[in-house]
Amino acid sequence: MPAHLKVVALVGFMLVVVATPREWFAAYAFFLAVLVTVGAVARVRPGWVLKRMVVETPFVVFALLMPFIAQGPRVDVLGLSLSESGLLSAWGLLAKGTLGVIAGLLLAATTTPQELVRGLERLRMPEQLVQIMAFMVRYLEVVTDEMRRMAVARASRGFEARNPLHWPVLARSVGALFIRSFERGERVHLAMVSRGYTGRMPR
């Protein structure tokens, strides 16, 4: 399927998921079945998806706290006094968040970054935003490689971050990486302008 149709399908799917009342448990089971079917048809390995679902960890932690901090009627679960509304809210957050993460991962697994950028362009996204995303895709690997070289340089000098006392060194490294990336962006922009760039990418 073309990338722009995948994006439209993803946005439509998530709008339906978010608009579904959290009490409709059968609907969420149906949504999960749809994603499992899509993953099977696209031949996306379950292990690949599960490893990358770690990005959902902050939502999981917050959802686990909700039954303890929410107000309202309480119910005893394994000797713990939990809020009924908090349990329902935690379920809604986990269900909708998990479905969204899986859907996004399926899109990432079946669409290259270049295809995604072209798809957003076909959807008439703001051109400047599309260009920013295109440059991010192009230079993310370059910046990551530079960060890796900086880590090797620190390790070759015997540095190893073991406690918060080492955080200032890491902060200075992040600052240096930001400055280098900013300077590289300036050089790339000047090179583009010298070749006739006027705010629109050539076709």
PDB file of C-alpha atoms in Angstrom:
ATOM      1  CA  MET A   1       0.000   0.000   0.000  1.00  0.00           C
ATOM      2  CA  PRO A   2       1.333   3.507  -0.773  1.00  0.00           C
ATOM      3  CA  ALA A   3       2.776   5.328   2.225  1.00  0.00           C
ATOM      4  CA  HIS A   4       0.217   8.157   2.201  1.00  0.00           C
ATOM      5  CA  LEU A   5      -2.635   5.636   2.394  1.00  0.00           C
ATOM      6  CA  LYS A   6      -0.929   3.931   5.333  1.00  0.00           C
ATOM      7  CA  VAL A   7      -0.688   7.248   7.164  1.00  0.00           C
ATOM      8  CA  VAL A   8      -4.370   7.994   6.541  1.00  0.00           C
ATOM      9  CA  ALA A   9      -5.307   4.485   7.731  1.00  0.00           C
ATOM     10  CA  LEU A  10      -3.182   4.894  10.869  1.00  0.00           C
ATOM     11  CA  VAL A  11      -4.704   8.271  11.752  1.00  0.00           C
ATOM     12  CA  GLY A  12      -8.229   6.980  11.109  1.00  0.00           C
ATOM     13  CA  PHE A  13      -7.609   3.863  13.184  1.00  0.00           C
ATOM     14  CA  MET A  14      -6.282   5.874  16.121  1.00  0.00           C
ATOM     15  CA  LEU A  15      -9.193   8.315  15.997  1.00  0.00           C
ATOM     16  CA  VAL A  16     -11.590   5.386  16.254  1.00  0.00           C
ATOM     17  CA  VAL A  17      -9.598   3.847  19.120  1.00  0.00           C
ATOM     18  CA  VAL A  18      -9.433   7.096  21.081  1.00  0.00           C
ATOM     19  CA  ALA A  19     -13.157   7.761  20.558  1.00  0.00           C
ATOM     20  CA  THR A  20     -14.143   4.268  21.751  1.00  0.00           C
ATOM     21  CA  PRO A  21     -15.446   4.269  25.344  1.00  0.00           C
ATOM     22  CA  ARG A  22     -13.140   2.378  27.680  1.00  0.00           C
ATOM     23  CA  GLU A  23     -16.046   0.203  28.859  1.00  0.00           C
ATOM     24  CA  TRP A  24     -16.379  -1.407  25.402  1.00  0.00           C
ATOM     25  CA  PHE A  25     -13.964  -4.252  26.082  1.00  0.00           C
ATOM     26  CA  ALA A  26     -15.050  -6.296  23.060  1.00  0.00           C
ATOM     27  CA  ALA A  27     -14.218  -3.399  20.746  1.00  0.00           C
ATOM     28  CA  TYR A  28     -10.632  -3.305  22.011  1.00  0.00           C
ATOM     29  CA  ALA A  29     -10.308  -7.045  21.453  1.00  0.00           C
ATOM     30  CA  PHE A  30     -11.480  -6.451  17.870  1.00  0.00           C
ATOM     31  CA  PHE A  31      -8.938  -3.637  17.396  1.00  0.00           C
ATOM     32  CA  LEU A  32      -6.156  -5.931  18.628  1.00  0.00           C
ATOM     33  CA  ALA A  33      -7.312  -8.668  16.267  1.00  0.00           C
ATOM     34  CA  VAL A  34      -7.153  -6.193  13.365  1.00  0.00           C
ATOM     35  CA  LEU A  35      -3.559  -5.268  14.233  1.00  0.00           C
ATOM     36  CA  VAL A  36      -2.540  -8.922  14.631  1.00  0.00           C
ATOM     37  CA  THR A  37      -4.035  -9.660  11.217  1.00  0.00           C
ATOM     38  CA  VAL A  38      -2.225  -6.722   9.618  1.00  0.00           C
ATOM     39  CA  GLY A  39       1.044  -7.819  11.202  1.00  0.00           C
ATOM     40  CA  ALA A  40       0.573 -11.382   9.970  1.00  0.00           C
ATOM     41  CA  VAL A  41      -0.233 -10.252   6.424  1.00  0.00           C
ATOM     42  CA  ALA A  42       2.783  -7.904   6.429  1.00  0.00           C
ATOM     43  CA  ARG A  43       4.964 -10.689   7.908  1.00  0.00           C
ATOM     44  CA  VAL A  44       6.162  -8.547  10.801  1.00  0.00           C
ATOM     45  CA  ARG A  45       7.795 -10.708  13.460  1.00  0.00           C
ATOM     46  CA  PRO A  46       6.088 -10.460  16.889  1.00  0.00           C
ATOM     47  CA  GLY A  47       9.489 -10.314  18.577  1.00  0.00           C
ATOM     48  CA  TRP A  48      10.423  -7.235  16.535  1.00  0.00           C
ATOM     49  CA  VAL A  49       7.292  -5.444  17.760  1.00  0.00           C
ATOM     50  CA  LEU A  50       7.622  -6.562  21.385  1.00  0.00           C
ATOM     51  CA  LYS A  51      11.231  -5.364  21.699  1.00  0.00           C
ATOM     52  CA  ARG A  52      10.300  -1.897  20.491  1.00  0.00           C
ATOM     53  CA  MET A  53       7.265  -1.552  22.716  1.00  0.00           C
ATOM     54  CA  VAL A  54       9.623  -0.478  25.501  1.00  0.00           C
ATOM     55  CA  VAL A  55       8.821   3.078  24.350  1.00  0.00           C
ATOM     56  CA  GLU A  56       5.486   2.637  26.133  1.00  0.00           C
ATOM     57  CA  THR A  57       7.134   2.196  29.548  1.00  0.00           C
ATOM     58  CA  PRO A  58       6.312   5.717  30.898  1.00  0.00           C
ATOM     59  CA  PHE A  59       2.616   5.210  30.092  1.00  0.00           C
ATOM     60  CA  VAL A  60       2.656   1.814  31.812  1.00  0.00           C
ATOM     61  CA  VAL A  61       4.212   3.273  34.960  1.00  0.00           C
ATOM     62  CA  PHE A  62       1.671   6.100  35.062  1.00  0.00           C
ATOM     63  CA  ALA A  63      -1.208   3.657  34.475  1.00  0.00           C
ATOM     64  CA  LEU A  64      -0.030   1.447  37.345  1.00  0.00           C
ATOM     65  CA  LEU A  65      -0.100   4.456  39.688  1.00  0.00           C
ATOM     66  CA  MET A  66      -3.603   5.583  38.748  1.00  0.00           C
ATOM     67  CA  PRO A  67      -5.535   3.001  40.850  1.00  0.00           C
ATOM     68  CA  PHE A  68      -3.619   4.159  43.931  1.00  0.00           C
ATOM     69  CA  ILE A  69      -3.931   7.932  43.505  1.00  0.00           C
ATOM     70  CA  ALA A  70      -7.399   8.247  41.952  1.00  0.00           C
ATOM     71  CA  GLN A  71     -10.408   9.203  44.086  1.00  0.00           C
ATOM     72  CA  GLY A  72     -13.807   7.551  44.369  1.00  0.00           C
ATOM     73  CA  PRO A  73     -15.129   4.163  45.546  1.00  0.00           C
ATOM     74  CA  ARG A  74     -12.466   1.668  46.545  1.00  0.00           C
ATOM     75  CA  VAL A  75     -12.170  -2.048  45.934  1.00  0.00           C
ATOM     76  CA  ASP A  76      -9.818  -4.584  47.516  1.00  0.00           C
ATOM     77  CA  VAL A  77      -7.539  -6.435  45.092  1.00  0.00           C
ATOM     78  CA  LEU A  78      -4.987  -8.830  46.609  1.00  0.00           C
ATOM     79  CA  GLY A  79      -5.168  -6.918  49.872  1.00  0.00           C
ATOM     80  CA  LEU A  80      -4.673  -3.538  48.197  1.00  0.00           C
ATOM     81  CA  SER A  81      -7.283  -0.788  48.318  1.00  0.00           C
ATOM     82  CA  LEU A  82      -7.632   0.477  44.778  1.00  0.00           C
ATOM     83  CA  SER A  83      -9.878   3.073  43.189  1.00  0.00           C
ATOM     84  CA  GLU A  84     -12.505   1.660  40.830  1.00  0.00           C
ATOM     85  CA  SER A  85     -12.335   4.696  38.574  1.00  0.00           C
ATOM     86  CA  GLY A  86      -8.538   4.521  38.697  1.00  0.00           C
ATOM     87  CA  LEU A  87      -8.594   0.893  37.564  1.00  0.00           C
ATOM     88  CA  LEU A  88     -10.884   1.750  34.673  1.00  0.00           C
ATOM     89  CA  SER A  89      -8.759   4.754  33.700  1.00  0.00           C
ATOM     90  CA  ALA A  90      -5.590   2.662  33.868  1.00  0.00           C
ATOM     91  CA  TRP A  91      -7.181   0.059  31.618  1.00  0.00           C
ATOM     92  CA  GLY A  92      -8.242   2.718  29.102  1.00  0.00           C
ATOM     93  CA  LEU A  93      -4.782   4.309  29.046  1.00  0.00           C
ATOM     94  CA  LEU A  94      -2.993   0.990  28.634  1.00  0.00           C
ATOM     95  CA  ALA A  95      -5.376  -0.323  25.985  1.00  0.00           C
ATOM     96  CA  LYS A  96      -5.379   2.797  23.825  1.00  0.00           C
ATOM     97  CA  GLY A  97      -1.665   3.444  24.291  1.00  0.00           C
ATOM     98  CA  THR A  98      -0.709  -0.130  23.462  1.00  0.00           C
ATOM     99  CA  LEU A  99      -2.875  -0.205  20.353  1.00  0.00           C
ATOM    100  CA  GLY A 100      -1.377   3.085  19.205  1.00  0.00           C
ATOM    101  CA  VAL A 101       2.192   1.907  19.742  1.00  0.00           C
ATOM    102  CA  ILE A 102       1.575  -1.365  17.894  1.00  0.00           C
ATOM    103  CA  ALA A 103      -0.102   0.442  14.994  1.00  0.00           C
ATOM    104  CA  GLY A 104       2.797   2.892  14.744  1.00  0.00           C
ATOM    105  CA  LEU A 105       5.341   0.078  14.845  1.00  0.00           C
ATOM    106  CA  LEU A 106       3.522  -1.757  12.063  1.00  0.00           C
ATOM    107  CA  LEU A 107       3.737   1.399   9.960  1.00  0.00           C
ATOM    108  CA  ALA A 108       7.448   1.730  10.725  1.00  0.00           C
ATOM    109  CA  ALA A 109       8.068  -1.932   9.903  1.00  0.00           C
ATOM    110  CA  THR A 110       6.411  -1.731   6.494  1.00  0.00           C
ATOM    111  CA  THR A 111       7.438   1.767   5.363  1.00  0.00           C
ATOM    112  CA  THR A 112      10.904   3.190   4.840  1.00  0.00           C
ATOM    113  CA  PRO A 113      11.594   6.723   6.119  1.00  0.00           C
ATOM    114  CA  GLN A 114      11.973   7.978   2.552  1.00  0.00           C
ATOM    115  CA  GLU A 115       8.584   6.519   1.580  1.00  0.00           C
ATOM    116  CA  LEU A 116       7.013   8.081   4.661  1.00  0.00           C
ATOM    117  CA  VAL A 117       8.383  11.519   3.796  1.00  0.00           C
ATOM    118  CA  ARG A 118       7.098  11.219   0.221  1.00  0.00           C
ATOM    119  CA  GLY A 119       3.738  10.058   1.538  1.00  0.00           C
ATOM    120  CA  LEU A 120       3.424  13.091   3.794  1.00  0.00           C
ATOM    121  CA  GLU A 121       4.297  15.274   0.825  1.00  0.00           C
ATOM    122  CA  ARG A 122       1.486  13.681  -1.208  1.00  0.00           C
ATOM    123  CA  LEU A 123      -0.891  14.420   1.669  1.00  0.00           C
ATOM    124  CA  ARG A 124      -0.070  18.118   1.235  1.00  0.00           C
ATOM    125  CA  MET A 125       1.665  18.467   4.569  1.00  0.00           C
ATOM    126  CA  PRO A 126       3.377  21.866   5.019  1.00  0.00           C
ATOM    127  CA  GLU A 127       6.425  21.779   2.760  1.00  0.00           C
ATOM    128  CA  GLN A 128       8.789  23.202   5.352  1.00  0.00           C
ATOM    129  CA  LEU A 129       7.757  20.496   7.830  1.00  0.00           C
ATOM    130  CA  VAL A 130       8.286  17.773   5.229  1.00  0.00           C
ATOM    131  CA  GLN A 131      11.750  19.175   4.417  1.00  0.00           C
ATOM    132  CA  ILE A 132      12.694  19.202   8.108  1.00  0.00           C
ATOM    133  CA  MET A 133      11.644  15.559   8.399  1.00  0.00           C
ATOM    134  CA  ALA A 134      13.586  14.676   5.240  1.00  0.00           C
ATOM    135  CA  PHE A 135      16.756  16.247   6.603  1.00  0.00           C
ATOM    136  CA  MET A 136      16.210  14.522   9.947  1.00  0.00           C
ATOM    137  CA  VAL A 137      16.029  11.167   8.147  1.00  0.00           C
ATOM    138  CA  ARG A 138      19.121  12.029   6.117  1.00  0.00           C
ATOM    139  CA  TYR A 139      21.326  13.243   8.968  1.00  0.00           C
ATOM    140  CA  LEU A 140      20.103  11.196  11.934  1.00  0.00           C
ATOM    141  CA  GLU A 141      22.605   8.458  11.107  1.00  0.00           C
ATOM    142  CA  VAL A 142      25.393  11.036  10.741  1.00  0.00           C
ATOM    143  CA  VAL A 143      24.664  12.557  14.165  1.00  0.00           C
ATOM    144  CA  THR A 144      24.329   9.106  15.740  1.00  0.00           C
ATOM    145  CA  ASP A 145      27.700   8.097  14.305  1.00  0.00           C
ATOM    146  CA  GLU A 146      29.284  11.252  15.710  1.00  0.00           C
ATOM    147  CA  MET A 147      27.775  10.526  19.114  1.00  0.00           C
ATOM    148  CA  ARG A 148      29.244   7.023  18.909  1.00  0.00           C
ATOM    149  CA  ARG A 149      32.698   8.411  18.137  1.00  0.00           C
ATOM    150  CA  MET A 150      32.465  10.756  21.122  1.00  0.00           C
ATOM    151  CA  ALA A 151      31.577   7.801  23.365  1.00  0.00           C
ATOM    152  CA  VAL A 152      34.610   5.887  22.054  1.00  0.00           C
ATOM    153  CA  ALA A 153      36.826   8.917  22.738  1.00  0.00           C
ATOM    154  CA  ARG A 154      35.557   9.132  26.331  1.00  0.00           C
ATOM    155  CA  ALA A 155      36.058   5.403  26.866  1.00  0.00           C
ATOM    156  CA  SER A 156      39.607   5.549  25.448  1.00  0.00           C
ATOM    157  CA  ARG A 157      40.418   8.108  28.144  1.00  0.00           C
ATOM    158  CA  GLY A 158      39.125   5.803  30.881  1.00  0.00           C
ATOM    159  CA  PHE A 159      35.758   7.502  31.400  1.00  0.00           C
ATOM    160  CA  GLU A 160      32.818   5.391  32.503  1.00  0.00           C
ATOM    161  CA  ALA A 161      29.528   6.885  33.730  1.00  0.00           C
ATOM    162  CA  ARG A 162      28.840   5.043  36.968  1.00  0.00           C
ATOM    163  CA  ASN A 163      27.152   7.612  39.207  1.00  0.00           C
ATOM    164  CA  PRO A 164      25.536  11.091  39.087  1.00  0.00           C
ATOM    165  CA  LEU A 165      28.934  12.717  39.603  1.00  0.00           C
ATOM    166  CA  HIS A 166      29.722  11.853  35.989  1.00  0.00           C
ATOM    167  CA  TRP A 167      26.603  13.510  34.632  1.00  0.00           C
ATOM    168  CA  PRO A 168      28.322  16.911  34.025  1.00  0.00           C
ATOM    169  CA  VAL A 169      30.710  15.202  31.595  1.00  0.00           C
ATOM    170  CA  LEU A 170      27.779  13.663  29.717  1.00  0.00           C
ATOM    171  CA  ALA A 171      26.002  17.032  29.694  1.00  0.00           C
ATOM    172  CA  ARG A 172      29.048  18.716  28.141  1.00  0.00           C
ATOM    173  CA  SER A 173      29.169  15.961  25.518  1.00  0.00           C
ATOM    174  CA  VAL A 174      25.521  16.566  24.641  1.00  0.00           C
ATOM    175  CA  GLY A 175      26.211  20.297  24.392  1.00  0.00           C
ATOM    176  CA  ALA A 176      29.183  19.713  22.108  1.00  0.00           C
ATOM    177  CA  LEU A 177      27.105  17.384  19.936  1.00  0.00           C
ATOM    178  CA  PHE A 178      24.364  20.004  19.660  1.00  0.00           C
ATOM    179  CA  ILE A 179      26.842  22.706  18.625  1.00  0.00           C
ATOM    180  CA  ARG A 180      28.452  20.448  16.018  1.00  0.00           C
ATOM    181  CA  SER A 181      25.048  19.478  14.627  1.00  0.00           C
ATOM    182  CA  PHE A 182      23.958  23.119  14.491  1.00  0.00           C
ATOM    183  CA  GLU A 183      27.158  24.111  12.674  1.00  0.00           C
ATOM    184  CA  ARG A 184      26.718  21.239  10.219  1.00  0.00           C
ATOM    185  CA  GLY A 185      23.160  22.405   9.553  1.00  0.00           C
ATOM    186  CA  GLU A 186      24.433  25.925   8.836  1.00  0.00           C
ATOM    187  CA  ARG A 187      27.045  24.604   6.402  1.00  0.00           C
ATOM    188  CA  VAL A 188      24.502  22.417   4.615  1.00  0.00           C
ATOM    189  CA  HIS A 189      22.057  25.335   4.347  1.00  0.00           C
ATOM    190  CA  LEU A 190      24.715  27.658   2.916  1.00  0.00           C
ATOM    191  CA  ALA A 191      25.717  24.971   0.429  1.00  0.00           C
ATOM    192  CA  MET A 192      22.085  24.589  -0.637  1.00  0.00           C
ATOM    193  CA  VAL A 193      21.592  28.344  -1.015  1.00  0.00           C
ATOM    194  CA  SER A 194      24.747  28.596  -3.119  1.00  0.00           C
ATOM    195  CA  ARG A 195      23.197  25.996  -5.439  1.00  0.00           C
ATOM    196  CA  GLY A 196      19.961  27.928  -5.874  1.00  0.00           C
ATOM    197  CA  TYR A 197      17.804  26.718  -2.990  1.00  0.00           C
ATOM    198  CA  THR A 198      14.858  29.077  -2.484  1.00  0.00           C
ATOM    199  CA  GLY A 199      12.772  27.230   0.105  1.00  0.00           C
ATOM    200  CA  ARG A 200      11.481  24.478  -2.184  1.00  0.00           C
ATOM    201  CA  MET A 201      13.184  21.188  -2.829  1.00  0.00           C
ATOM    202  CA  PRO A 202      13.819  20.354  -6.509  1.00  0.00           C
ATOM    203  CA  ARG A 203      11.644  17.641  -8.007  1.00  0.00           C
TER     204      ARG A 203
END
